[in-house]
Amino acid sequence: MCPLPVLFVLVLGLSISAAGWAQGPGTAEMSSPAVDPAAGDSPAISWRYLERPHLPLKETEFVWLASLPDRWTRCLQADEADLNRDAAEAIVQAVGLGMPVAEDWAAELRRLVHDGGRPLECRVAAAQALVAMDQPIDEAGFWSSAADWPLALAAVLEPAAAAWDVGRLRPLWLRRVEAAAATPQPSDAPHPLQVRLAIEALGQVAAPAATAPLTRLLGAPHASPALRLQAATALGRIGDPAVVELAQQQFEAAGDDGPEQLIAIRLLRRQDSPETVALLERFADLPDRAVAGEGLRQLRRLAPAQVVARADQNITDRDANVRSVTVAALSTAADRRSVGLLAQALDDPVPDTRHAARDLLLAFARRDELRPAVIAAATGAVRSDRWRAQEQGLMIATQLQRRELREDVFALLDHERSEVAITAAWSIKRLSTQAWGAEVLRQTTQRLAGLADRFDSTASGVAMHLVETLGELAWQEGAEPLMRLVPKNAPYEPALRAAGVWSLGEILRGQPEQKVITALQQRLADAGSMLPEHILVRGMSAVTLAKMGSDDSLELLRRFEREESLNSFVGARAAWAVAQLTGQAMPEIPAPETNLGGWFVQPL
């Protein structure tokens, strides 16, 4: 007998993530490119105080009560349908969280699916649990009644049967498609949902026997456009060469009808004949640019040079997919023309497209003969009046270490777009040399003063990069203005204050100045007050005390190494600081464990 349901409080571990303004590289679809942008350094805006030292926290690992699977098995075996359903739903959630599958669950769930006396929602929940377990079922008895399944049950199990390639259901799927294609339709024609499930399944398993009935369905006068498109998609996945002629006929009949043109394109998904290339070229030039984009995508797979040949007009096309495919195709044509076209794409409204253009330009820059052209493109972008291009140009110029753009970069710190202003500050951090130090100090001091009586996220982001630049340069004169960020009542964001404390550690490395040490000890120790210090500031205070070589802080650091979890921002940095001061190895950060509770039924 199943234990009574017990309400349990689900305790979730709190994870505090320290993150600031961050921007990662975009991605682009590539197909055996002549130049691989992934092989280069794709720039990413990041923060030094989170990178040095880099102490990533570990995610909580779930620990499962050993007796929990048995309890759920007993609930699956119970006479109460509600318990059956609750147990099945719990299995779906638990398996998704990584719980091992119990050996006896599958048999009980299959029994519930077949039990026509159970409420439908109970049978559907059991089916969903079987699918979540992803253990292919090849028992004839399980699939024997598939033709009579309620629609809700079929919608769960038939896609799984296709994923598992259950051969026993292919005849059923074929019969449905044949009935749907028949004219006139039989009186016992399958439900439209059953037909759609069958089409999707036959396409997924790429069943050659489905080519003929799917072709008839494609031409059936009573078939809806959506059903015909699905049939064309399935035919394309099956890949019978005969569909090329069918696509040609469909193209000629479609005229200017975009949906009909799309049906023809879907037929060519797995074709690679010269006739296919010729037909896709016609698609690529259609006035319906959404259809043209789909044609170009397939054309790039077979003949990227044909896409490159159209790049001059397509790089600024009104359709986002056309532009994206064009940029991707240019990876196969590393020359000055492509550099110029990619430079235009740096201003693309779609982030992924302009990021892909940026990364390709950086990849091209690895070639000596193209590097000057890429530098000129980046310089032109930085000096343009288009903010998207300026942002990407800054990232390229920074990655290529173009310090001759110093005046341009500093001028962009006051840009009206936060993306440009913050990227310019990051560029300064990455490009600065000692010769830039005085200007960086002036800019930092000015911007900290401007933030003292107002909140401005963009200005704060700019100031953070400049503050970290002073640390990167170990600019001694920077210690005094950075000390304004240390007091608890300093009117600055915690992340900016933490960056300032990190930079103090770089500037005063090996210089245990007592005034600074005392202030940082107070910040680290402020954990139990009514309004405790922010963890970012406390953690960076521990790091900077170690950098300064403050042996007097060792006991305080050991205290927080003991009192705070190693898997916390402060605890990990306190442990790191102790290791730096003592020369001992830092203990490994353990992954926290939690006994995941809160289930509908579980042991007391």
Short mmCIF file of C-alpha atoms in Angstrom, two decimals, residues 71-426:
data_model
loop_
_atom_site.label_atom_id
_atom_site.label_comp_id
_atom_site.label_asym_id
_atom_site.label_seq_id
_atom_site.Cartn_x
_atom_site.Cartn_y
_atom_site.Cartn_z
CA ARG A 71 7.68 4.56 -3.05
CA TRP A 72 6.83 5.78 -6.54
CA THR A 73 6.69 2.23 -7.88
CA ARG A 74 4.15 1.39 -5.19
CA CYS A 75 2.12 4.45 -6.19
CA LEU A 76 2.16 3.29 -9.82
CA GLN A 77 0.83 -0.07 -8.61
CA ALA A 78 -1.92 1.44 -6.47
CA ASP A 79 -5.60 1.30 -7.41
CA GLU A 80 -6.01 5.09 -7.05
CA ALA A 81 -5.66 6.77 -10.46
CA ASP A 82 -4.63 10.07 -8.86
CA LEU A 83 -1.63 8.38 -7.23
CA ASN A 84 -0.73 6.76 -10.55
CA ARG A 85 -0.82 10.12 -12.29
CA ASP A 86 1.11 11.94 -9.55
CA ALA A 87 3.82 9.28 -9.55
CA ALA A 88 4.16 9.44 -13.35
CA GLU A 89 4.39 13.22 -13.29
CA ALA A 90 7.00 13.05 -10.53
CA ILE A 91 9.06 10.63 -12.62
CA VAL A 92 9.00 13.05 -15.56
CA GLN A 93 10.36 15.86 -13.37
CA ALA A 94 12.89 13.71 -11.50
CA VAL A 95 14.33 12.08 -14.63
CA GLY A 96 14.70 15.53 -16.15
CA LEU A 97 16.77 16.50 -13.09
CA GLY A 98 19.04 13.50 -13.50
CA MET A 99 17.42 10.86 -11.28
CA PRO A 100 18.39 7.30 -12.34
CA VAL A 101 15.55 5.28 -13.84
CA ALA A 102 14.27 2.46 -11.64
CA GLU A 103 14.16 -0.95 -13.31
CA ASP A 104 10.49 -1.62 -12.54
CA TRP A 105 9.05 1.73 -13.61
CA ALA A 106 8.81 0.91 -17.33
CA ALA A 107 6.68 -2.20 -16.83
CA GLU A 108 4.26 -0.40 -14.51
CA LEU A 109 3.98 2.61 -16.82
CA ARG A 110 3.30 0.41 -19.86
CA ARG A 111 0.56 -1.33 -17.90
CA LEU A 112 -1.07 2.01 -17.06
CA VAL A 113 -0.94 3.14 -20.70
CA HIS A 114 -2.82 0.00 -21.77
CA ASP A 115 -5.36 0.14 -18.96
CA GLY A 116 -8.44 1.51 -20.72
CA GLY A 117 -10.25 1.68 -17.40
CA ARG A 118 -7.94 4.41 -16.13
CA PRO A 119 -8.75 8.09 -16.72
CA LEU A 120 -7.14 9.44 -19.88
CA GLU A 121 -5.04 11.97 -17.98
CA CYS A 122 -3.54 9.11 -15.98
CA ARG A 123 -2.64 7.17 -19.13
CA VAL A 124 -1.18 10.28 -20.77
CA ALA A 125 0.97 11.00 -17.70
CA ALA A 126 2.27 7.42 -17.82
CA ALA A 127 3.08 7.83 -21.51
CA GLN A 128 4.93 11.09 -20.84
CA ALA A 129 6.98 9.33 -18.16
CA LEU A 130 7.92 6.55 -20.60
CA VAL A 131 9.05 9.14 -23.13
CA ALA A 132 11.00 11.09 -20.50
CA MET A 133 12.86 7.89 -19.56
CA ASP A 134 13.85 7.52 -23.25
CA GLN A 135 14.09 3.76 -23.14
CA PRO A 136 13.00 2.45 -26.56
CA ILE A 137 10.13 -0.03 -26.37
CA ASP A 138 10.17 -2.84 -28.91
CA GLU A 139 7.41 -5.01 -27.51
CA ALA A 140 4.71 -5.93 -30.03
CA GLY A 141 2.08 -5.96 -27.30
CA PHE A 142 2.74 -2.37 -26.32
CA TRP A 143 2.16 -1.03 -29.84
CA SER A 144 -0.61 -3.43 -30.80
CA SER A 145 -3.43 -1.06 -29.87
CA ALA A 146 -1.83 2.10 -31.29
CA ALA A 147 -4.55 2.44 -33.93
CA ASP A 148 -7.15 2.81 -31.19
CA TRP A 149 -5.26 5.20 -28.91
CA PRO A 150 -7.05 8.41 -27.94
CA LEU A 151 -5.59 11.44 -29.69
CA ALA A 152 -3.96 12.78 -26.50
CA LEU A 153 -2.14 9.48 -26.02
CA ALA A 154 -1.10 9.23 -29.65
CA ALA A 155 0.28 12.79 -29.56
CA VAL A 156 2.71 11.70 -26.83
CA LEU A 157 3.71 8.22 -27.96
CA GLU A 158 3.82 8.36 -31.75
CA PRO A 159 6.60 11.00 -31.95
CA ALA A 160 8.54 8.85 -29.49
CA ALA A 161 7.93 5.79 -31.67
CA ALA A 162 9.37 7.71 -34.62
CA ALA A 163 12.40 8.77 -32.58
CA TRP A 164 12.90 5.13 -31.56
CA ASP A 165 12.14 4.02 -35.15
CA VAL A 166 9.53 1.46 -34.14
CA GLY A 167 8.99 -0.48 -37.35
CA ARG A 168 5.68 -1.91 -36.17
CA LEU A 169 3.95 1.45 -36.54
CA ARG A 170 5.06 2.18 -40.11
CA PRO A 171 2.13 0.30 -41.70
CA LEU A 172 -0.30 2.29 -39.52
CA TRP A 173 1.28 5.59 -40.51
CA LEU A 174 1.26 4.62 -44.19
CA ARG A 175 -2.42 3.69 -44.07
CA ARG A 176 -3.28 7.04 -42.58
CA VAL A 177 -1.42 8.98 -45.27
CA GLU A 178 -2.94 6.87 -48.03
CA ALA A 179 -6.43 7.48 -46.63
CA ALA A 180 -5.74 11.23 -46.34
CA ALA A 181 -4.54 11.32 -49.97
CA ALA A 182 -7.52 9.40 -51.36
CA THR A 183 -10.09 11.23 -53.48
CA PRO A 184 -12.85 11.03 -52.51
CA GLN A 185 -11.87 10.56 -48.91
CA PRO A 186 -13.14 7.38 -47.18
CA SER A 187 -15.85 7.70 -44.59
CA ASP A 188 -13.49 6.40 -41.94
CA ALA A 189 -10.73 8.88 -42.81
CA PRO A 190 -8.31 9.40 -39.93
CA HIS A 191 -8.44 12.48 -37.74
CA PRO A 192 -6.30 15.39 -39.06
CA LEU A 193 -4.05 15.16 -35.99
CA GLN A 194 -3.46 11.46 -36.69
CA VAL A 195 -2.51 12.33 -40.25
CA ARG A 196 -0.07 15.01 -39.13
CA LEU A 197 1.50 12.62 -36.62
CA ALA A 198 1.90 10.01 -39.34
CA ILE A 199 3.47 12.43 -41.82
CA GLU A 200 5.95 13.72 -39.24
CA ALA A 201 6.85 10.19 -38.18
CA LEU A 202 7.39 8.89 -41.73
CA GLY A 203 9.60 11.85 -42.50
CA GLN A 204 11.62 11.37 -39.33
CA VAL A 205 12.29 7.67 -40.04
CA ALA A 206 12.84 8.51 -43.74
CA ALA A 207 10.60 5.66 -44.87
CA PRO A 208 11.00 5.15 -48.67
CA ALA A 209 7.60 3.46 -48.86
CA ALA A 210 6.00 6.76 -47.87
CA THR A 211 7.17 8.58 -51.02
CA ALA A 212 4.22 7.57 -53.19
CA PRO A 213 1.39 8.31 -50.74
CA LEU A 214 3.00 11.56 -49.62
CA THR A 215 3.34 12.61 -53.26
CA ARG A 216 -0.35 11.90 -53.83
CA LEU A 217 -1.22 13.86 -50.70
CA LEU A 218 0.87 16.77 -51.96
CA GLY A 219 -1.31 16.95 -55.07
CA ALA A 220 -4.65 16.20 -53.40
CA PRO A 221 -7.11 19.05 -54.12
CA HIS A 222 -8.69 18.72 -50.70
CA ALA A 223 -5.38 18.93 -48.77
CA SER A 224 -4.82 22.17 -46.85
CA PRO A 225 -1.69 24.26 -47.55
CA ALA A 226 -0.37 23.43 -44.07
CA LEU A 227 -0.81 19.69 -44.66
CA ARG A 228 0.84 19.91 -48.08
CA LEU A 229 3.78 21.81 -46.60
CA GLN A 230 4.18 19.11 -43.97
CA ALA A 231 4.03 16.43 -46.66
CA ALA A 232 6.70 18.26 -48.68
CA THR A 233 8.91 18.52 -45.61
CA ALA A 234 8.60 14.77 -45.01
CA LEU A 235 9.35 14.02 -48.65
CA GLY A 236 12.42 16.22 -48.42
CA ARG A 237 13.66 14.30 -45.40
CA ILE A 238 13.13 10.95 -47.16
CA GLY A 239 15.30 12.20 -50.03
CA ASP A 240 14.01 10.25 -53.03
CA PRO A 241 15.70 11.76 -56.16
CA ALA A 242 12.34 11.69 -57.96
CA VAL A 243 11.19 14.69 -55.92
CA VAL A 244 13.47 17.00 -57.91
CA GLU A 245 11.12 16.77 -60.89
CA LEU A 246 8.18 17.18 -58.54
CA ALA A 247 9.78 20.33 -57.10
CA GLN A 248 10.29 21.65 -60.64
CA GLN A 249 6.62 21.14 -61.44
CA GLN A 250 5.61 22.72 -58.15
CA PHE A 251 7.85 25.72 -58.82
CA GLU A 252 6.36 26.29 -62.27
CA ALA A 253 2.82 26.02 -60.93
CA ALA A 254 3.44 28.21 -57.89
CA GLY A 255 3.94 31.46 -59.79
CA ASP A 256 4.28 34.28 -57.26
CA ASP A 257 2.59 32.33 -54.47
CA GLY A 258 5.11 32.29 -51.61
CA PRO A 259 3.64 29.35 -49.63
CA GLU A 260 3.50 27.23 -52.79
CA GLN A 261 7.11 28.14 -53.59
CA LEU A 262 8.11 27.14 -50.06
CA ILE A 263 6.52 23.72 -50.61
CA ALA A 264 8.79 23.23 -53.62
CA ILE A 265 11.88 24.22 -51.66
CA ARG A 266 11.12 21.77 -48.85
CA LEU A 267 11.18 18.92 -51.36
CA LEU A 268 14.85 19.58 -52.12
CA ARG A 269 16.17 19.30 -48.58
CA ARG A 270 18.43 16.28 -49.21
CA GLN A 271 19.02 16.59 -52.94
CA ASP A 272 22.40 17.44 -54.44
CA SER A 273 22.07 16.97 -58.20
CA PRO A 274 23.01 19.65 -60.77
CA GLU A 275 19.28 20.00 -61.48
CA THR A 276 18.74 20.77 -57.80
CA VAL A 277 21.38 23.50 -57.87
CA ALA A 278 19.84 25.05 -60.98
CA LEU A 279 16.39 25.08 -59.42
CA LEU A 280 17.64 26.54 -56.14
CA GLU A 281 19.31 29.35 -58.08
CA ARG A 282 15.89 30.27 -59.43
CA PHE A 283 14.49 30.27 -55.90
CA ALA A 284 17.34 32.51 -54.72
CA ASP A 285 16.26 35.24 -57.15
CA LEU A 286 12.56 35.25 -56.30
CA PRO A 287 11.00 38.60 -55.30
CA ASP A 288 9.55 36.96 -52.17
CA ARG A 289 12.66 37.39 -50.07
CA ALA A 290 11.52 35.05 -47.29
CA VAL A 291 11.34 32.25 -49.86
CA ALA A 292 14.59 33.40 -51.42
CA GLY A 293 16.29 33.13 -48.03
CA GLU A 294 15.22 29.51 -47.72
CA GLY A 295 16.48 28.84 -51.24
CA LEU A 296 19.80 30.52 -50.51
CA ARG A 297 20.22 28.48 -47.34
CA GLN A 298 19.94 25.24 -49.30
CA LEU A 299 22.02 26.61 -52.17
CA ARG A 300 24.86 27.42 -49.77
CA ARG A 301 24.93 23.76 -48.77
CA LEU A 302 25.52 22.67 -52.39
CA ALA A 303 27.09 25.61 -54.20
CA PRO A 304 28.24 28.39 -51.86
CA ALA A 305 29.92 30.18 -54.76
CA GLN A 306 26.47 30.89 -56.18
CA VAL A 307 25.48 32.58 -52.92
CA VAL A 308 28.73 34.56 -52.87
CA ALA A 309 28.06 35.72 -56.42
CA ARG A 310 24.84 37.38 -55.20
CA ALA A 311 26.42 38.87 -52.08
CA ASP A 312 26.70 42.47 -53.34
CA GLN A 313 22.93 42.91 -53.43
CA ASN A 314 22.04 40.43 -50.69
CA ILE A 315 24.33 41.69 -47.93
CA THR A 316 21.87 44.53 -47.31
CA ASP A 317 18.70 42.67 -48.30
CA ARG A 318 15.52 43.50 -46.41
CA ASP A 319 15.18 39.86 -45.30
CA ALA A 320 17.23 38.89 -42.25
CA ASN A 321 17.69 35.28 -43.40
CA VAL A 322 19.04 36.36 -46.77
CA ARG A 323 21.64 38.54 -45.06
CA SER A 324 22.56 35.84 -42.55
CA VAL A 325 23.10 33.18 -45.23
CA THR A 326 25.12 35.63 -47.30
CA VAL A 327 27.48 36.36 -44.42
CA ALA A 328 27.90 32.65 -43.76
CA ALA A 329 28.66 31.94 -47.42
CA LEU A 330 31.41 34.57 -47.46
CA SER A 331 33.45 32.26 -45.23
CA THR A 332 34.25 30.34 -48.42
CA ALA A 333 35.58 33.41 -50.23
CA ALA A 334 38.45 34.95 -48.31
CA ASP A 335 39.31 37.98 -50.45
CA ARG A 336 39.15 41.78 -50.37
CA ARG A 337 35.65 41.86 -51.85
CA SER A 338 34.39 39.72 -48.99
CA VAL A 339 36.11 41.98 -46.46
CA GLY A 340 34.24 44.96 -47.89
CA LEU A 341 30.92 43.13 -47.81
CA LEU A 342 31.43 41.93 -44.26
CA ALA A 343 32.29 45.49 -43.24
CA GLN A 344 28.78 46.47 -44.36
CA ALA A 345 27.31 43.62 -42.31
CA LEU A 346 28.90 45.00 -39.14
CA ASP A 347 25.90 47.36 -39.05
CA ASP A 348 23.30 44.62 -39.51
CA PRO A 349 20.24 45.05 -37.24
CA VAL A 350 20.37 41.36 -36.22
CA PRO A 351 23.02 40.82 -33.50
CA ASP A 352 23.95 37.29 -34.59
CA THR A 353 24.55 38.44 -38.16
CA ARG A 354 26.81 41.33 -37.26
CA HIS A 355 28.65 39.15 -34.73
CA ALA A 356 29.20 36.52 -37.44
CA ALA A 357 30.56 39.21 -39.78
CA ARG A 358 32.90 40.44 -37.05
CA ASP A 359 34.22 36.94 -36.32
CA LEU A 360 34.78 36.25 -40.02
CA LEU A 361 36.73 39.48 -40.41
CA LEU A 362 38.91 38.47 -37.48
CA ALA A 363 39.44 35.09 -39.11
CA PHE A 364 40.37 36.78 -42.40
CA ALA A 365 42.85 38.99 -40.51
CA ARG A 366 44.94 35.89 -39.78
CA ARG A 367 45.88 35.96 -43.46
CA ASP A 368 48.71 38.39 -44.09
CA GLU A 369 47.34 39.50 -47.46
CA LEU A 370 43.94 40.42 -45.94
CA ARG A 371 45.01 41.87 -42.60
CA PRO A 372 45.45 45.47 -43.90
CA ALA A 373 41.99 45.39 -45.48
CA VAL A 374 40.42 44.14 -42.24
CA ILE A 375 42.20 46.84 -40.25
CA ALA A 376 40.92 49.47 -42.70
CA ALA A 377 37.38 48.07 -42.39
CA ALA A 378 37.51 48.15 -38.59
CA THR A 379 38.92 51.68 -38.60
CA GLY A 380 36.18 52.84 -40.95
CA ALA A 381 33.53 51.27 -38.73
CA VAL A 382 34.90 52.92 -35.58
CA ARG A 383 34.94 56.31 -37.29
CA SER A 384 31.48 55.94 -38.82
CA ASP A 385 28.26 57.34 -37.40
CA ARG A 386 26.54 53.92 -37.18
CA TRP A 387 26.54 52.69 -33.60
CA ARG A 388 26.29 48.98 -34.42
CA ALA A 389 29.26 49.20 -36.75
CA GLN A 390 31.18 51.26 -34.20
CA GLU A 391 30.64 48.62 -31.53
CA GLN A 392 31.81 45.76 -33.76
CA GLY A 393 34.65 47.83 -35.21
CA LEU A 394 35.91 48.53 -31.71
CA MET A 395 35.96 44.83 -30.92
CA ILE A 396 37.88 44.00 -34.10
CA ALA A 397 40.35 46.83 -33.64
CA THR A 398 40.89 45.83 -30.03
CA GLN A 399 41.47 42.20 -30.90
CA LEU A 400 44.00 43.30 -33.53
CA GLN A 401 45.65 45.68 -31.02
CA ARG A 402 45.23 48.83 -33.10
CA ARG A 403 46.52 51.41 -30.63
CA GLU A 404 46.66 54.11 -33.30
CA LEU A 405 42.91 54.52 -32.71
CA ARG A 406 43.53 55.85 -29.21
CA GLU A 407 41.89 59.26 -29.77
CA ASP A 408 38.87 57.70 -31.48
CA VAL A 409 38.36 55.21 -28.67
CA PHE A 410 38.56 57.78 -25.90
CA ALA A 411 36.14 60.03 -27.81
CA LEU A 412 33.57 57.20 -27.89
CA LEU A 413 33.42 56.96 -24.10
CA ASP A 414 30.69 59.59 -24.22
CA HIS A 415 28.68 57.97 -26.99
CA GLU A 416 24.91 58.14 -26.51
CA ARG A 417 24.57 54.37 -26.99
CA SER A 418 25.65 52.35 -23.96
CA GLU A 419 26.83 49.51 -26.23
CA VAL A 420 29.43 51.77 -27.83
CA ALA A 421 30.47 53.64 -24.69
CA ILE A 422 31.03 50.49 -22.61
CA THR A 423 32.78 48.70 -25.49
CA ALA A 424 35.09 51.69 -25.90
CA ALA A 425 35.98 51.51 -22.21
CA TRP A 426 36.67 47.79 -22.55
#
